[in-house]
Coordinates of N, CA, C and O in Angstrom, one line a residue:
M9 N 21.2 3.9 -41.3 CA 20.3 5.1 -40.2 C 20.7 6.2 -41.0 O 19.8 7.1 -40.8
R10 N 21.8 6.5 -41.4 CA 22.1 8.1 -42.0 C 21.2 8.0 -43.0 O 20.5 9.2 -43.3
N11 N 20.7 7.2 -43.8 CA 19.5 7.6 -44.8 C 18.4 7.6 -44.4 O 17.7 8.5 -44.7
L12 N 18.1 7.3 -43.1 CA 16.4 7.4 -42.5 C 16.6 8.8 -41.7 O 15.7 9.4 -42.1
F13 N 17.6 8.9 -41.4 CA 17.6 10.6 -41.0 C 17.3 11.5 -41.8 O 16.9 12.5 -42.0
L14 N 18.6 11.2 -43.4 CA 18.2 12.1 -44.2 C 16.8 12.2 -44.6 O 16.1 13.2 -45.1
L15 N 15.8 11.0 -44.6 CA 14.7 10.9 -45.4 C 13.8 11.8 -44.1 O 13.2 12.7 -44.9
L16 N 14.2 11.5 -43.0 CA 13.1 11.9 -42.2 C 13.4 13.7 -41.9 O 12.1 14.5 -42.0
F17 N 14.5 14.1 -42.2 CA 14.9 15.5 -42.5 C 14.0 16.2 -43.6 O 14.0 17.3 -43.5
L18 N 14.5 15.5 -44.7 CA 14.2 16.1 -46.0 C 12.7 15.9 -46.5 O 12.1 17.1 -47.0
F19 N 11.6 15.0 -45.6 CA 10.5 14.6 -45.9 C 9.7 15.7 -45.9 O 9.1 16.2 -46.8
P20 N 9.7 16.9 -44.9 CA 9.1 17.9 -44.6 C 9.2 19.2 -46.1 O 8.7 19.7 -46.3
L21 N 10.4 19.0 -46.3 CA 11.0 20.1 -47.6 C 10.3 19.6 -48.6 O 9.9 20.4 -49.4
L22 N 10.3 18.3 -48.9 CA 9.7 17.5 -50.3 C 8.2 17.6 -50.0 O 7.7 18.1 -51.1
A23 N 7.8 17.7 -49.1 CA 6.4 17.7 -48.7 C 5.5 19.2 -49.3 O 4.7 19.7 -49.7
M24 N 6.5 20.5 -48.8 CA 6.1 21.7 -49.1 C 6.2 22.1 -50.6 O 5.5 23.1 -51.1
G25 N 6.7 21.2 -51.6 CA 6.7 21.3 -53.0 C 5.3 20.4 -53.5 O 5.0 20.6 -54.8
Q26 N 4.7 19.9 -52.8 CA 3.7 19.3 -53.1 C 2.6 20.0 -53.8 O 2.5 21.3 -53.4
S27 N 1.5 19.6 -55.0 CA 0.4 20.5 -55.2 C -0.7 20.8 -54.4 O -0.8 20.3 -53.0
P28 N -1.3 21.9 -54.3 CA -2.5 22.4 -53.1 C -3.3 21.3 -52.8 O -3.6 20.6 -53.9
T29 N -3.9 21.3 -51.7 CA -4.8 20.3 -51.3 C -6.3 21.3 -52.2 O -6.2 22.2 -52.1
K30 N -7.1 19.9 -51.9 CA -8.6 20.7 -52.1 C -9.0 21.9 -51.6 O -9.6 22.6 -51.7
D31 N -8.8 21.9 -50.0 CA -9.2 23.0 -48.8 C -8.1 24.2 -49.3 O -8.7 25.3 -49.2
E32 N -7.0 23.9 -49.3 CA -6.5 25.3 -50.1 C -7.0 25.7 -51.5 O -6.8 27.0 -51.4
E33 N -7.4 24.9 -52.4 CA -7.9 25.6 -53.3 C -9.1 26.3 -53.1 O -9.5 27.2 -53.9
Q34 N -9.9 25.7 -52.4 CA -11.0 26.3 -52.1 C -11.1 27.5 -51.3 O -11.6 28.7 -51.4
I35 N -10.2 27.5 -50.5 CA -9.3 28.9 -49.7 C -9.4 29.7 -50.6 O -9.8 31.3 -50.6
K36 N -8.4 29.5 -51.7 CA -8.3 30.4 -53.0 C -9.3 31.0 -53.5 O -9.6 32.2 -53.9
V37 N -10.4 30.2 -53.9 CA -11.1 30.6 -54.3 C -12.1 31.6 -53.5 O -12.6 32.5 -54.6
V38 N -12.2 31.4 -52.4 CA -13.2 32.5 -51.4 C -12.3 33.8 -51.5 O -13.1 34.8 -51.5
I39 N -11.0 33.5 -51.4 CA -10.3 35.0 -51.4 C -10.4 35.7 -52.6 O -11.2 37.0 -52.7
L40 N -10.3 34.8 -53.9 CA -10.5 35.5 -55.1 C -12.0 36.0 -55.5 O -12.6 36.9 -56.2
K41 N -12.8 35.5 -55.0 CA -14.2 35.4 -54.9 C -14.5 36.9 -53.9 O -15.7 37.8 -54.4
T42 N -14.0 37.0 -53.4 CA -14.4 38.3 -52.1 C -13.8 39.2 -53.0 O -14.5 40.6 -53.1
F43 N -12.5 39.0 -53.5 CA -12.1 40.6 -54.4 C -13.0 40.8 -55.7 O -13.1 42.0 -55.9
S44 N -13.6 39.6 -56.1 CA -14.2 39.9 -57.4 C -15.7 40.7 -57.2 O -16.1 41.1 -57.9
A45 N -16.1 40.3 -56.0 CA -17.3 40.5 -55.5 C -17.4 41.9 -54.8 O -18.2 43.1 -55.2
M46 N -15.9 42.2 -54.5 CA -15.7 43.7 -54.2 C -15.6 44.5 -55.5 O -16.3 45.6 -55.8
K47 N -15.3 44.1 -56.7 CA -15.0 45.0 -58.0 C -16.1 45.1 -58.4 O -16.5 46.1 -59.2
S48 N -17.0 43.9 -58.5 CA -18.2 43.9 -59.0 C -19.6 44.7 -58.4 O -20.6 44.8 -58.8
V49 N -19.3 44.6 -56.9 CA -20.2 45.5 -56.1 C -21.5 44.2 -55.9 O -22.8 44.7 -56.1
D50 N -21.0 43.0 -55.8 CA -22.1 42.1 -55.7 C -22.4 41.5 -54.3 O -21.6 40.9 -53.6
S51 N -23.6 42.1 -53.5 CA -23.4 41.9 -52.1 C -23.6 40.5 -52.2 O -23.4 39.6 -50.8
V52 N -24.7 39.8 -52.8 CA -24.8 38.4 -52.5 C -23.8 37.8 -52.3 O -23.3 37.0 -51.3
A53 N -22.7 37.6 -53.2 CA -21.2 36.8 -53.3 C -20.6 37.3 -52.3 O -19.7 36.8 -51.8
L54 N -20.7 38.6 -52.3 CA -19.6 39.1 -51.1 C -19.8 38.8 -49.8 O -19.1 37.9 -48.9
K55 N -21.5 38.8 -49.0 CA -22.0 38.1 -47.9 C -21.4 36.4 -47.9 O -21.3 36.1 -46.9
S56 N -21.1 35.8 -49.1 CA -21.5 34.3 -48.8 C -19.6 34.3 -48.6 O -19.8 32.8 -48.1
C57 N -19.0 35.1 -48.7 CA -17.7 34.8 -48.4 C -17.4 34.7 -46.8 O -16.5 34.3 -46.5
F58 N -18.3 35.4 -46.1 CA -17.9 35.7 -44.6 C -18.8 34.5 -44.0 O -20.1 34.7 -44.2
T59 N -18.5 34.6 -42.3 CA -19.9 33.8 -41.6 C -20.4 35.3 -41.2 O -20.4 36.2 -41.3
S60 N -21.4 34.9 -40.5 CA -22.4 35.9 -40.3 C -22.1 36.9 -39.1 O -22.5 38.0 -39.1
N61 N -21.2 36.7 -38.5 CA -20.4 37.6 -37.5 C -18.9 37.8 -37.4 O -18.0 38.2 -36.6
A62 N -18.6 37.7 -39.0 CA -17.4 38.0 -39.0 C -16.7 39.5 -38.7 O -17.6 40.4 -39.1
L63 N -15.8 39.7 -38.7 CA -15.0 40.7 -38.6 C -13.5 41.4 -39.3 O -13.1 40.5 -39.7
L64 N -13.6 42.5 -39.7 CA -12.6 43.0 -40.2 C -11.6 44.1 -39.2 O -12.7 44.5 -38.5
H65 N -10.2 43.6 -39.2 CA -9.3 44.8 -38.3 C -8.4 45.3 -39.3 O -7.7 44.6 -40.1
I66 N -8.6 46.6 -39.5 CA -7.3 47.3 -40.3 C -6.6 48.1 -39.7 O -6.8 48.8 -38.3
S67 N -5.1 47.8 -39.7 CA -4.2 48.1 -39.1 C -3.6 49.3 -39.8 O -3.3 49.1 -40.9
Q68 N -2.9 50.4 -39.0 CA -2.5 51.3 -39.5 C -1.5 51.8 -38.9 O -2.0 52.5 -37.8
V69 N -0.5 52.3 -39.5 CA 0.6 52.9 -38.3 C 0.5 54.9 -39.3 O 0.4 55.3 -40.0
K70 N 0.2 55.4 -38.0 CA -0.2 56.6 -37.6 C 1.1 57.6 -36.8 O 1.7 56.7 -36.0
P71 N 1.1 58.7 -37.3 CA 2.2 59.4 -36.4 C 2.1 58.9 -34.8 O 3.2 59.0 -33.9
E72 N 1.0 58.9 -34.2 CA 0.8 58.6 -32.7 C 1.1 57.2 -32.5 O 0.9 56.8 -31.2
G73 N 1.0 56.2 -33.4 CA 1.5 55.0 -33.4 C 0.3 54.0 -34.1 O -0.4 54.6 -34.7
N74 N 0.7 53.0 -33.8 CA -0.2 51.7 -34.9 C -1.8 51.8 -34.2 O -2.2 51.8 -32.9
V75 N -2.5 51.8 -35.2 CA -3.9 52.3 -35.3 C -4.4 50.8 -35.4 O -4.2 50.6 -36.7
V76 N -5.4 50.4 -34.7 CA -6.3 48.9 -35.5 C -7.4 49.2 -35.0 O -8.1 49.4 -34.1
R77 N -8.3 49.4 -36.3 CA -10.0 49.5 -36.2 C -10.5 48.5 -36.7 O -10.1 47.5 -37.2
E78 N -11.5 48.0 -35.5 CA -12.6 46.9 -36.0 C -13.5 47.2 -36.4 O -14.2 48.1 -36.3
V79 N -14.1 46.3 -37.4 CA -15.4 46.8 -38.4 C -16.2 45.3 -38.8 O -15.5 44.2 -39.0
P80 N -17.4 45.2 -38.2 CA -18.1 44.2 -38.5 C -18.0 43.7 -40.2 O -18.1 45.0 -40.9
A81 N -17.9 42.8 -40.7 CA -18.3 42.6 -42.1 C -19.5 42.8 -42.8 O -19.4 43.7 -44.1
T82 N -20.6 43.0 -41.6 CA -21.7 43.5 -42.5 C -21.7 45.2 -42.8 O -22.1 45.5 -43.8
K83 N -21.0 45.6 -42.1 CA -20.3 47.2 -42.1 C -19.8 47.6 -43.5 O -19.6 48.2 -44.2
F84 N -18.7 46.5 -43.6 CA -17.8 46.5 -44.7 C -18.7 46.3 -46.0 O -18.4 47.1 -46.9
I85 N -19.4 45.2 -45.7 CA -20.2 44.6 -47.2 C -21.0 46.4 -47.5 O -21.3 46.4 -48.9
Q86 N -21.8 46.8 -46.4 CA -22.6 47.9 -46.9 C -21.8 48.8 -47.5 O -21.9 50.1 -48.5
N87 N -20.8 49.3 -47.2 CA -19.8 50.1 -47.7 C -19.4 49.9 -48.9 O -19.5 50.6 -49.9
V88 N -18.9 48.6 -49.2 CA -18.8 48.1 -50.5 C -20.1 48.4 -51.5 O -19.5 49.1 -52.7
M89 N -20.9 48.3 -50.9 CA -22.1 48.5 -52.2 C -22.4 49.9 -52.4 O -23.2 50.1 -53.2
T90 N -21.7 51.0 -51.7 CA -22.2 52.3 -52.0 C -21.1 52.5 -53.0 O -21.3 53.7 -53.6
R91 N -20.2 51.9 -53.3 CA -19.1 51.8 -54.7 C -19.9 51.6 -55.9 O -21.0 50.8 -56.1
K92 N -19.2 51.9 -57.0 CA -19.7 51.6 -58.2 C -18.9 50.1 -59.2 O -17.7 50.4 -58.5
P93 N -19.3 49.6 -59.6 CA -18.7 48.5 -60.0 C -17.6 49.1 -61.1 O -17.3 50.0 -61.8
G94 N -16.2 48.3 -60.3 CA -14.9 48.4 -61.4 C -14.2 49.5 -60.2 O -13.1 49.8 -60.2
E95 N -14.9 50.2 -59.3 CA -14.2 51.5 -58.5 C -13.1 50.5 -57.7 O -12.1 51.3 -57.6
M96 N -13.5 49.7 -56.9 CA -12.3 49.2 -55.9 C -11.9 47.4 -56.6 O -12.7 46.9 -57.3
D97 N -10.4 47.5 -56.6 CA -9.8 46.6 -57.7 C -8.9 46.0 -56.6 O -7.4 46.9 -56.4
E98 N -8.9 45.2 -56.0 CA -7.7 44.5 -55.1 C -7.2 43.1 -55.8 O -7.9 42.3 -56.6
R99 N -6.2 43.4 -55.6 CA -5.4 42.0 -56.4 C -4.2 41.3 -55.6 O -3.6 41.4 -54.8
V100 N -4.4 40.0 -55.7 CA -3.2 39.2 -54.8 C -2.1 39.3 -55.8 O -1.9 39.2 -56.9
L101 N -1.0 39.7 -55.1 CA 0.4 39.9 -55.4 C 1.0 38.4 -55.4 O 1.6 38.2 -56.5
S102 N 1.1 37.8 -54.6 CA 1.4 36.6 -54.2 C 0.6 35.7 -53.2 O -0.2 36.3 -52.7
W103 N 0.6 34.3 -53.3 CA 0.3 33.3 -52.1 C 1.1 33.0 -51.4 O 2.3 32.5 -51.5
G104 N 1.1 33.6 -50.1 CA 1.6 33.2 -48.7 C 1.3 31.9 -48.3 O 0.5 31.1 -49.0
P105 N 1.5 31.8 -47.2 CA 1.3 30.3 -46.6 C -0.2 30.1 -46.5 O -1.0 31.2 -46.1
I106 N -0.6 29.0 -46.6 CA -1.9 28.8 -46.4 C -2.2 27.5 -45.2 O -1.4 26.5 -45.5
L107 N -2.4 27.7 -44.0 CA -2.5 26.8 -42.8 C -3.9 25.9 -42.5 O -4.3 27.2 -42.3
I108 N -3.7 25.0 -42.4 CA -5.2 24.3 -42.4 C -5.1 23.2 -41.3 O -4.1 22.0 -41.4
D109 N -5.9 23.0 -40.2 CA -6.0 21.8 -39.4 C -7.8 21.9 -38.9 O -8.2 22.7 -38.4
Q110 N -8.1 20.5 -40.1 CA -9.5 20.3 -39.9 C -10.3 21.5 -40.5 O -10.4 21.6 -41.7
E111 N -11.0 22.2 -39.1 CA -12.3 22.8 -39.6 C -11.6 24.5 -39.5 O -12.3 25.5 -39.7
I112 N -10.2 24.8 -39.4 CA -10.0 26.3 -39.2 C -8.5 26.3 -40.1 O -7.9 25.3 -40.6
A113 N -8.3 27.3 -40.5 CA -7.2 27.7 -41.7 C -6.9 29.3 -41.6 O -7.5 29.9 -41.4
T114 N -5.5 29.5 -41.9 CA -5.3 30.9 -42.1 C -4.7 30.8 -43.5 O -4.0 30.2 -44.0
A115 N -4.7 32.1 -43.9 CA -4.0 32.6 -45.2 C -3.3 34.1 -45.1 O -4.0 34.8 -44.5
W116 N -2.1 33.9 -45.6 CA -1.1 35.5 -46.0 C -1.1 35.6 -46.7 O -0.7 34.7 -48.1
V117 N -1.9 36.6 -47.5 CA -1.9 37.0 -49.1 C -1.5 38.9 -49.0 O -2.5 39.8 -48.7
P118 N -0.5 38.9 -49.6 CA 0.2 40.2 -50.0 C -1.0 40.6 -51.1 O -1.1 40.2 -52.1
Y119 N -1.2 42.2 -51.1 CA -2.1 42.8 -52.1 C -1.7 43.9 -52.5 O -0.9 44.7 -51.9
E120 N -2.2 44.4 -53.6 CA -2.4 45.8 -54.3 C -3.8 46.3 -54.4 O -4.8 45.6 -54.6
F121 N -4.0 47.5 -53.7 CA -5.4 47.8 -54.1 C -5.6 49.2 -55.4 O -4.5 50.1 -54.8
Y122 N -6.7 49.1 -56.0 CA -6.6 50.2 -57.1 C -8.0 50.7 -56.5 O -9.1 49.7 -56.8
L123 N -7.8 52.0 -56.7 CA -9.3 53.1 -56.9 C -9.5 53.6 -58.0 O -8.7 54.3 -58.3
N124 N -10.5 53.5 -58.4 CA -10.8 54.2 -59.8 C -9.9 54.0 -60.5 O -9.4 54.9 -61.6
G125 N -9.1 52.6 -61.0 CA -8.1 52.5 -62.0 C -6.8 52.9 -61.4 O -5.4 52.9 -62.2
K126 N -6.6 53.9 -60.1 CA -5.2 54.3 -59.5 C -4.7 53.6 -58.5 O -5.5 53.3 -57.6
F127 N -3.3 53.4 -58.4 CA -3.0 52.7 -57.2 C -3.1 53.4 -55.6 O -3.0 54.6 -56.2
S128 N -3.9 52.9 -54.8 CA -4.1 53.2 -53.8 C -3.2 53.1 -52.6 O -2.4 53.9 -51.8
H129 N -3.0 51.8 -52.7 CA -2.1 50.9 -51.3 C -2.0 49.9 -51.5 O -2.0 49.0 -52.4
K130 N -0.8 48.9 -50.7 CA -0.5 47.7 -50.6 C -0.6 47.5 -49.4 O -0.4 48.1 -48.5
G131 N -0.3 46.3 -49.0 CA -0.2 45.6 -47.8 C -0.4 43.9 -47.5 O -0.2 43.1 -48.6
V132 N -0.7 43.2 -46.7 CA -1.0 42.1 -46.5 C -2.3 41.6 -45.8 O -2.7 42.5 -44.7
D133 N -3.0 41.1 -46.6 CA -4.3 40.3 -45.9 C -4.2 39.1 -45.2 O -3.3 38.4 -45.7
V134 N -4.4 38.9 -43.7 CA -4.2 37.8 -43.2 C -5.9 37.3 -42.6 O -6.5 37.6 -42.1
F135 N -6.2 35.9 -43.8 CA -7.7 35.8 -43.3 C -7.7 34.7 -42.3 O -6.8 34.0 -42.3
I136 N -8.6 34.6 -41.5 CA -8.7 33.4 -40.5 C -10.0 32.8 -41.1 O -11.1 33.5 -41.3
F137 N -9.8 31.4 -41.4 CA -11.3 30.7 -41.8 C -12.1 29.6 -40.9 O -11.1 29.0 -40.0
V138 N -13.1 29.6 -40.9 CA -13.6 28.4 -40.4 C -14.6 27.7 -41.5 O -14.9 28.4 -42.4
K139 N -14.5 26.2 -41.3 CA -15.3 25.8 -42.1 C -16.9 25.3 -41.8 O -17.2 25.3 -40.5
S140 N -17.8 25.9 -42.6 CA -19.0 26.0 -42.2 C -19.8 24.9 -43.3 O -20.0 25.4 -44.3
G141 N -20.2 23.6 -42.8 CA -20.3 22.6 -43.6 C -19.4 22.0 -44.3 O -18.6 21.8 -43.7
N142 N -19.6 22.2 -45.7 CA -18.6 21.8 -46.7 C -17.6 23.0 -47.3 O -17.0 22.7 -47.8
E143 N -17.9 24.2 -46.8 CA -17.4 25.5 -47.2 C -16.4 26.1 -46.1 O -17.0 26.4 -44.9
F144 N -15.0 26.6 -46.7 CA -14.6 27.6 -45.6 C -15.1 29.1 -46.1 O -15.3 29.5 -47.0
K145 N -15.5 29.9 -44.6 CA -15.8 31.2 -44.9 C -15.0 31.7 -44.1 O -14.2 31.4 -43.0
I146 N -14.7 33.3 -44.2 CA -13.9 34.3 -43.6 C -14.6 34.3 -42.5 O -15.6 34.9 -42.6
K147 N -13.6 34.4 -41.2 CA -14.3 34.4 -40.0 C -13.9 36.0 -39.7 O -14.2 37.0 -38.6
T148 N -12.4 36.0 -39.8 CA -11.7 37.4 -39.2 C -10.8 37.5 -40.4 O -10.0 37.0 -41.1
L149 N -10.9 39.0 -41.0 CA -9.5 39.7 -42.1 C -9.2 40.3 -41.3 O -9.4 41.6 -40.8
L150 N -7.6 40.4 -40.8 CA -6.6 41.2 -40.6 C -6.0 41.9 -41.3 O -5.5 40.8 -42.6
Y151 N -6.1 43.4 -41.9 CA -5.0 43.5 -43.1 C -4.4 45.3 -42.8 O -4.7 45.7 -41.9
N152 N -3.3 45.3 -43.3 CA -2.6 46.5 -43.0 C -2.6 47.5 -44.5 O -2.7 46.5 -45.7
M153 N -2.2 48.6 -44.5 CA -2.2 49.6 -45.7 C -0.8 50.1 -45.4 O -0.3 50.8 -44.5
H154 N 0.0 50.4 -46.8 CA 1.0 51.3 -46.5 C 1.3 51.3 -48.0 O 0.9 50.7 -49.2
Q155 N 2.0 52.5 -48.5 CA 2.7 52.6 -49.7 C 3.6 51.7 -50.4 O 3.8 51.6 -51.5

């Protein structure tokens, strides 16, 4: 009985060390594609990463308190298109947890952002994905920015 208890207790810990699933890999690919499309100023690739009505939420701590701005992904994409290739460079620092349940998923991704080759800020991107057909797409992106 004691061995059964140990097995039931340790199984979730052992499962965490398993290799990523196909869905986890697909989510990482979408995130990296988003960052690559920003850097290369590729509107077609960038648009393909988001649902048609996706939103970005930008959280910033200001002297008056925490401020969260909401921006439609279409406006974000338009802003990226005003840049020159290579001007924006967002880099994954590490992969936090990616949680998936059927057609929805979340990903926690610490990042650094460089503008014109110089460090600008860092923070955490929190992605919410929905499955569209056989593909995960970004429905919501919440991120913060700090030095």
